[in-house]
Amino acid sequence: MRKKIKKAVIPAAGLGTRFLPATKAIPKEMLPIVDIPTIQYIVQEAVDSGIEEILVITNSNKHCMENHFDRSYELEKRLKKAGKREECEQICEIADMAKLYYVRQKEPKGLGHAILCAKSFIGNEPFAVLLGDDVVINKGGDPALKQLMDTYEQVNASVIGVHTVPHEQIYRYGVIEPTGRRSGKKIKLSNLVEKPKVKDAPSDMAIVGRYILTPEIFEALEGSRPGANGEIQLTDAIQQLMISQVIYACEFQGEWYDVGDKFGYIRATINQALEREELYEPLRDYIKKLAAELK
Ligand code: UTP
């Protein structure tokens, strides 16, 4: 029988080496896109998709994420005293966004290992995974995760979020090999390839940070040997799962930003700033001026 997806895991225990030195003391998931930390966008997406409980995989350097989603009585008191009601409400709302739980990954042994840390929290249910450095904005439409959950409802199998990327950039990603059968956003898979050469890539559809996984993934992860960089790779475990289960991809709608990458982060910041009423005009004028000056 199909089980409803109620729990999500947000792995956020990576080292963020692409963003050093900023990430020496601050987790990349806490870097703000305009004035909201990346992880808050991701928690919001999970909540808007109907997720009830979220487990964040953290490490010893990341307690500021827990503080961000907790009450801050001292700050609330000061804001109230200063008559800043709106700001006070805003910070209280963050603490009430979702039922959040935390577990530490003791060593950064890879994404697959981070997900394995969620085994007892998840139990024997299908669950969602949202990577802590992939932000998807689908203005006016369903969140990316909800689109994957809808696909899961149709196929009752694991679903991987994918996005078409420019052909020449495909070597940077895990890539899906479709069976050729596609219906709307839903694609049946025959294989996955991690970082293929451009000429060998089986498609231009990259795996991008949103998954619905069946609990059998934990067994596959436990049996996984460290792969690239000595890390336990989620892709390897999904490949293992494909031996016994059918797996689908969902090409979700929405603008995707890899905010663990500097250019992705800058793009997200500019686009989200342009969404703000108070920032739109000055930023638009500044970009136009800059574009005219740039060669
Ligand atoms: P990334 O590979 O993008 O994160 O993992 P990273 O290792 O922090 O990045 P760089 O390459 O060093 O800059 C994708 C997601 O998985 C989490 C990361 O926090 C990120 O959200 N992750 C990765 C873990 O939780 N644990 C790990 O051991 C590795």
Short mmCIF file of C-alpha atoms and ligand atoms in Angstrom, two decimals:
data_model
loop_
_atom_site.label_atom_id
_atom_site.label_comp_id
_atom_site.label_asym_id
_atom_site.label_seq_id
_atom_site.Cartn_x
_atom_site.Cartn_y
_atom_site.Cartn_z
CA MET A 1 0.00 0.00 0.00
CA ARG A 2 1.22 3.49 -0.82
CA LYS A 3 2.33 5.50 2.23
CA LYS A 4 1.99 9.27 2.40
CA ILE A 5 5.19 11.33 2.50
CA LYS A 6 5.24 13.15 5.83
CA LYS A 7 8.92 13.41 6.70
CA ALA A 8 11.81 15.19 5.01
CA VAL A 9 15.57 15.18 5.50
CA ILE A 10 17.75 18.21 4.80
CA PRO A 11 21.43 17.21 4.67
CA ALA A 12 23.38 20.30 5.68
CA ALA A 13 26.59 18.93 7.15
CA GLY A 14 28.91 19.43 4.18
CA LEU A 15 32.12 21.45 4.45
CA GLY A 16 31.14 24.01 1.81
CA THR A 17 34.69 24.17 0.46
CA ARG A 18 33.52 25.94 -2.70
CA PHE A 19 32.54 28.88 -0.54
CA LEU A 20 35.61 29.26 1.67
CA PRO A 21 36.59 31.42 3.47
CA ALA A 22 32.95 32.46 4.18
CA THR A 23 32.12 28.93 5.29
CA LYS A 24 35.02 28.62 7.73
CA ALA A 25 32.75 29.63 10.62
CA ILE A 26 29.33 30.11 8.97
CA PRO A 27 27.52 27.17 7.34
CA LYS A 28 26.74 27.81 3.68
CA GLU A 29 23.10 26.98 4.47
CA MET A 30 23.00 30.13 6.63
CA LEU A 31 24.32 32.49 3.94
CA PRO A 32 21.47 34.91 3.17
CA ILE A 33 19.77 35.25 -0.18
CA VAL A 34 18.88 38.94 0.24
CA ASP A 35 17.95 38.72 3.96
CA ILE A 36 16.70 35.14 4.35
CA PRO A 37 19.14 32.27 5.03
CA THR A 38 19.24 29.61 2.32
CA ILE A 39 17.96 26.91 4.66
CA GLN A 40 14.82 28.91 5.43
CA TYR A 41 13.86 28.87 1.72
CA ILE A 42 14.30 25.09 1.79
CA VAL A 43 12.30 24.54 4.99
CA GLN A 44 9.56 26.76 3.51
CA GLU A 45 9.47 24.62 0.35
CA ALA A 46 9.08 21.45 2.45
CA VAL A 47 6.30 23.00 4.55
CA ASP A 48 4.50 24.35 1.46
CA SER A 49 4.66 20.84 -0.01
CA GLY A 50 2.83 19.37 3.00
CA ILE A 51 5.79 17.92 4.92
CA GLU A 52 5.05 17.61 8.65
CA GLU A 53 8.44 16.81 10.20
CA ILE A 54 11.93 17.74 9.06
CA LEU A 55 15.26 16.31 10.16
CA VAL A 56 18.28 18.52 9.48
CA ILE A 57 21.65 16.76 9.30
CA THR A 58 24.17 19.11 10.88
CA ASN A 59 27.66 19.06 12.35
CA SER A 60 29.39 20.62 15.34
CA ASN A 61 29.95 23.87 13.42
CA LYS A 62 26.30 24.42 12.58
CA HIS A 63 24.44 25.24 15.80
CA CYS A 64 23.45 28.64 14.36
CA MET A 65 20.89 26.78 12.18
CA GLU A 66 19.19 25.48 15.34
CA ASN A 67 19.28 28.96 16.84
CA HIS A 68 17.71 30.42 13.70
CA PHE A 69 14.64 28.17 13.98
CA ASP A 70 14.36 28.58 17.75
CA ARG A 71 12.67 31.34 19.79
CA SER A 72 14.93 34.25 20.76
CA TYR A 73 13.29 35.76 23.83
CA GLU A 74 15.92 38.42 24.44
CA LEU A 75 15.67 39.72 20.86
CA GLU A 76 11.85 39.55 20.95
CA LYS A 77 11.82 41.58 24.18
CA ARG A 78 14.11 44.23 22.73
CA LEU A 79 12.19 44.48 19.46
CA LYS A 80 8.90 44.85 21.37
CA LYS A 81 10.41 47.53 23.58
CA ALA A 82 11.66 49.40 20.49
CA GLY A 83 8.15 49.25 18.95
CA LYS A 84 9.35 47.01 16.10
CA ARG A 85 6.24 44.82 15.99
CA GLU A 86 6.60 43.62 12.43
CA GLU A 87 10.20 42.48 12.92
CA CYS A 88 9.22 40.77 16.15
CA GLU A 89 6.38 38.85 14.46
CA GLN A 90 8.74 37.87 11.66
CA ILE A 91 11.29 36.25 13.96
CA CYS A 92 8.57 34.49 16.00
CA GLU A 93 7.05 33.03 12.82
CA ILE A 94 10.39 31.44 11.87
CA ALA A 95 10.38 29.50 15.14
CA ASP A 96 6.89 28.17 14.34
CA MET A 97 7.53 27.24 10.69
CA ALA A 98 7.87 23.48 11.14
CA LYS A 99 8.62 20.63 13.51
CA LEU A 100 12.38 20.53 13.11
CA TYR A 101 14.76 17.93 14.51
CA TYR A 102 18.52 17.77 14.27
CA VAL A 103 21.11 15.02 14.18
CA ARG A 104 24.84 15.39 13.79
CA GLN A 105 26.88 13.69 11.11
CA LYS A 106 30.09 13.16 13.02
CA GLU A 107 32.34 13.20 9.96
CA PRO A 108 31.63 14.61 6.48
CA LYS A 109 31.64 11.20 4.77
CA GLY A 110 29.40 12.26 1.91
CA LEU A 111 25.76 12.85 1.06
CA GLY A 112 24.90 9.14 1.22
CA HIS A 113 26.37 8.89 4.72
CA ALA A 114 24.47 12.04 5.78
CA ILE A 115 21.18 10.45 4.68
CA LEU A 116 22.03 7.26 6.52
CA CYS A 117 22.12 9.37 9.73
CA ALA A 118 18.33 9.79 9.24
CA LYS A 119 17.58 6.06 9.35
CA SER A 120 15.96 5.84 12.80
CA PHE A 121 14.07 9.12 12.34
CA ILE A 122 12.54 7.88 9.09
CA GLY A 123 11.79 4.27 10.03
CA ASN A 124 9.97 2.26 7.38
CA GLU A 125 8.37 5.06 5.36
CA PRO A 126 9.10 6.74 2.06
CA PHE A 127 10.56 10.20 2.66
CA ALA A 128 11.71 13.38 0.97
CA VAL A 129 15.24 14.76 0.70
CA LEU A 130 16.00 18.42 -0.01
CA LEU A 131 19.67 19.32 -0.30
CA GLY A 132 20.66 22.24 1.89
CA ASP A 133 22.32 24.14 -0.94
CA ASP A 134 19.80 23.74 -3.77
CA VAL A 135 17.08 26.39 -3.87
CA VAL A 136 14.15 26.12 -6.28
CA ILE A 137 11.69 28.95 -6.76
CA ASN A 138 8.52 28.20 -8.71
CA LYS A 139 6.70 31.51 -8.60
CA GLY A 140 2.94 31.05 -8.75
CA GLY A 141 3.19 27.25 -9.09
CA ASP A 142 3.65 24.17 -6.92
CA PRO A 143 6.98 23.90 -5.05
CA ALA A 144 9.49 21.52 -6.65
CA LEU A 145 9.12 18.98 -3.82
CA LYS A 146 5.32 18.95 -4.17
CA GLN A 147 5.76 18.15 -7.87
CA LEU A 148 7.94 15.16 -6.92
CA MET A 149 5.40 14.09 -4.29
CA ASP A 150 2.62 14.19 -6.90
CA THR A 151 4.75 12.01 -9.19
CA TYR A 152 5.33 9.60 -6.29
CA GLU A 153 1.54 9.41 -5.78
CA GLN A 154 1.23 8.25 -9.40
CA VAL A 155 4.09 5.74 -9.53
CA ASN A 156 4.51 4.58 -5.91
CA ALA A 157 8.29 4.43 -6.39
CA SER A 158 11.38 6.56 -5.71
CA VAL A 159 11.45 9.82 -7.66
CA ILE A 160 14.52 11.94 -8.41
CA GLY A 161 14.27 15.66 -9.20
CA VAL A 162 15.98 16.62 -12.45
CA HIS A 163 16.58 19.77 -14.43
CA THR A 164 17.82 20.20 -18.00
CA VAL A 165 21.20 21.96 -18.03
CA PRO A 166 23.25 23.28 -20.98
CA HIS A 167 24.84 20.31 -22.77
CA GLU A 168 28.43 21.54 -22.28
CA GLN A 169 27.92 21.71 -18.47
CA ILE A 170 26.53 18.19 -18.03
CA TYR A 171 29.91 16.75 -16.92
CA ARG A 172 29.46 18.55 -13.55
CA TYR A 173 26.39 16.55 -12.49
CA GLY A 174 24.83 13.18 -11.83
CA VAL A 175 22.88 12.48 -15.01
CA ILE A 176 19.85 10.30 -15.71
CA GLU A 177 19.42 7.85 -18.56
CA PRO A 178 15.71 7.78 -19.44
CA THR A 179 14.10 4.61 -20.77
CA GLY A 180 12.55 6.69 -23.52
CA ARG A 181 9.11 6.53 -21.93
CA ARG A 182 8.02 9.92 -20.70
CA SER A 183 4.65 11.27 -19.67
CA GLY A 184 4.59 15.00 -18.82
CA LYS A 185 7.20 15.66 -16.13
CA LYS A 186 7.46 11.95 -15.28
CA ILE A 187 10.39 9.96 -16.72
CA LYS A 188 11.11 6.25 -16.18
CA LEU A 189 14.82 5.60 -15.65
CA SER A 190 17.13 2.92 -16.92
CA ASN A 191 20.35 4.20 -15.33
CA LEU A 192 22.22 7.03 -13.59
CA VAL A 193 25.73 8.20 -14.38
CA GLU A 194 27.84 10.33 -12.04
CA LYS A 195 29.70 13.19 -13.78
CA PRO A 196 29.96 11.73 -17.31
CA LYS A 197 32.14 13.15 -20.08
CA VAL A 198 30.04 15.52 -22.22
CA LYS A 199 30.23 13.16 -25.20
CA ASP A 200 29.12 10.15 -23.11
CA ALA A 201 26.23 11.81 -21.24
CA PRO A 202 23.02 9.78 -21.67
CA SER A 203 20.87 12.96 -21.46
CA ASP A 204 21.10 16.64 -20.51
CA MET A 205 19.01 16.06 -17.39
CA ALA A 206 20.98 16.61 -14.20
CA ILE A 207 20.03 15.33 -10.73
CA VAL A 208 19.42 18.39 -8.63
CA GLY A 209 18.81 18.14 -4.93
CA ARG A 210 15.23 16.88 -4.55
CA TYR A 211 14.35 13.23 -3.98
CA ILE A 212 11.55 10.98 -2.80
CA LEU A 213 13.16 7.77 -1.57
CA THR A 214 11.75 4.47 -0.37
CA PRO A 215 13.19 3.19 2.95
CA GLU A 216 15.10 0.38 1.17
CA ILE A 217 17.65 3.10 0.34
CA PHE A 218 19.09 2.69 3.87
CA GLU A 219 20.01 -0.93 3.21
CA ALA A 220 21.62 0.10 -0.07
CA LEU A 221 23.55 2.89 1.70
CA GLU A 222 24.73 0.50 4.42
CA GLY A 223 26.10 -1.79 1.71
CA SER A 224 27.76 1.08 -0.21
CA ARG A 225 31.52 1.35 -0.29
CA PRO A 226 33.09 4.81 -0.31
CA GLY A 227 33.19 6.07 -3.91
CA ALA A 228 34.58 9.32 -5.34
CA ASN A 229 36.59 11.34 -2.71
CA GLY A 230 36.23 8.51 -0.19
CA GLU A 231 32.60 9.57 0.34
CA ILE A 232 29.47 7.40 0.49
CA GLN A 233 27.58 8.50 -2.61
CA LEU A 234 23.80 8.64 -2.75
CA THR A 235 23.90 8.01 -6.51
CA ASP A 236 25.69 4.68 -5.97
CA ALA A 237 22.98 3.56 -3.51
CA ILE A 238 20.18 4.63 -5.87
CA GLN A 239 21.86 2.63 -8.64
CA GLN A 240 21.90 -0.34 -6.29
CA LEU A 241 18.20 0.17 -5.59
CA MET A 242 17.49 0.16 -9.33
CA ILE A 243 18.36 -3.55 -9.43
CA SER A 244 15.22 -4.36 -7.44
CA GLN A 245 12.98 -1.30 -7.87
CA VAL A 246 11.74 0.90 -10.69
CA ILE A 247 12.89 4.49 -10.28
CA TYR A 248 11.44 7.61 -11.86
CA ALA A 249 12.60 11.16 -12.40
CA CYS A 250 10.48 14.29 -12.29
CA GLU A 251 11.56 17.25 -14.39
CA PHE A 252 10.13 19.83 -12.05
CA GLN A 253 9.12 23.34 -13.01
CA GLY A 254 10.86 26.23 -11.31
CA GLU A 255 14.07 28.20 -11.29
CA TRP A 256 16.87 26.17 -9.75
CA TYR A 257 19.91 27.68 -8.03
CA ASP A 258 22.95 25.76 -6.81
CA VAL A 259 23.73 28.21 -4.03
CA GLY A 260 26.73 26.16 -2.87
CA ASP A 261 28.36 27.50 -6.04
CA LYS A 262 29.40 31.17 -6.12
CA PHE A 263 27.75 32.00 -9.43
CA GLY A 264 24.55 30.16 -8.49
CA TYR A 265 24.47 32.10 -5.23
CA ILE A 266 24.93 35.46 -6.94
CA ARG A 267 22.20 34.65 -9.50
CA ALA A 268 19.79 33.66 -6.71
CA THR A 269 20.55 36.85 -4.80
CA ILE A 270 19.97 39.13 -7.80
CA ASN A 271 16.78 37.36 -8.91
CA GLN A 272 15.29 37.29 -5.41
CA ALA A 273 16.21 40.94 -4.85
CA LEU A 274 14.36 41.81 -8.08
CA GLU A 275 11.26 40.17 -6.53
CA ARG A 276 11.29 42.69 -3.68
CA GLU A 277 9.17 45.75 -4.21
CA GLU A 278 11.55 48.03 -2.32
CA LEU A 279 14.62 46.77 -4.21
CA TYR A 280 13.26 46.31 -7.72
CA GLU A 281 13.67 49.84 -9.10
CA PRO A 282 17.08 50.74 -7.66
CA LEU A 283 18.49 47.33 -8.57
CA ARG A 284 17.02 47.43 -12.09
CA ASP A 285 18.52 50.89 -12.68
CA TYR A 286 21.86 49.76 -11.29
CA ILE A 287 21.96 46.63 -13.48
CA LYS A 288 21.09 48.66 -16.58
CA LYS A 289 23.83 51.19 -15.81
CA LEU A 290 26.32 48.40 -15.15
CA ALA A 291 25.36 46.53 -18.34
CA ALA A 292 25.92 49.67 -20.41
CA GLU A 293 29.37 50.09 -18.88
CA LEU A 294 30.43 46.46 -19.21
CA LYS A 295 32.12 45.29 -22.38
P1 UTP B 1 27.78 19.15 -1.59
O1 UTP B 1 28.77 18.24 -2.14
O2 UTP B 1 27.21 20.21 -2.46
O3 UTP B 1 28.28 19.89 -0.25
O4 UTP B 1 26.63 18.32 -0.91
P2 UTP B 1 29.71 20.19 0.27
O5 UTP B 1 30.51 18.95 0.39
O6 UTP B 1 29.49 21.00 1.50
O7 UTP B 1 30.22 21.15 -0.90
P3 UTP B 1 31.66 21.62 -1.35
O8 UTP B 1 31.86 20.91 -2.65
O9 UTP B 1 32.64 21.26 -0.27
O10 UTP B 1 31.53 23.11 -1.53
C1 UTP B 1 25.25 18.50 -1.13
C2 UTP B 1 24.52 18.62 0.20
O11 UTP B 1 24.83 17.51 1.06
C3 UTP B 1 25.30 17.96 2.31
C4 UTP B 1 25.80 19.39 2.07
O12 UTP B 1 25.69 20.16 3.27
C5 UTP B 1 24.89 19.89 0.96
O13 UTP B 1 23.71 20.45 1.46
N1 UTP B 1 26.39 17.05 2.77
C6 UTP B 1 27.43 16.76 1.97
C7 UTP B 1 26.30 16.52 4.05
O14 UTP B 1 25.33 16.77 4.79
N2 UTP B 1 27.32 15.71 4.48
C8 UTP B 1 28.39 15.41 3.71
O15 UTP B 1 29.27 14.65 4.16
C9 UTP B 1 28.44 15.95 2.42
#
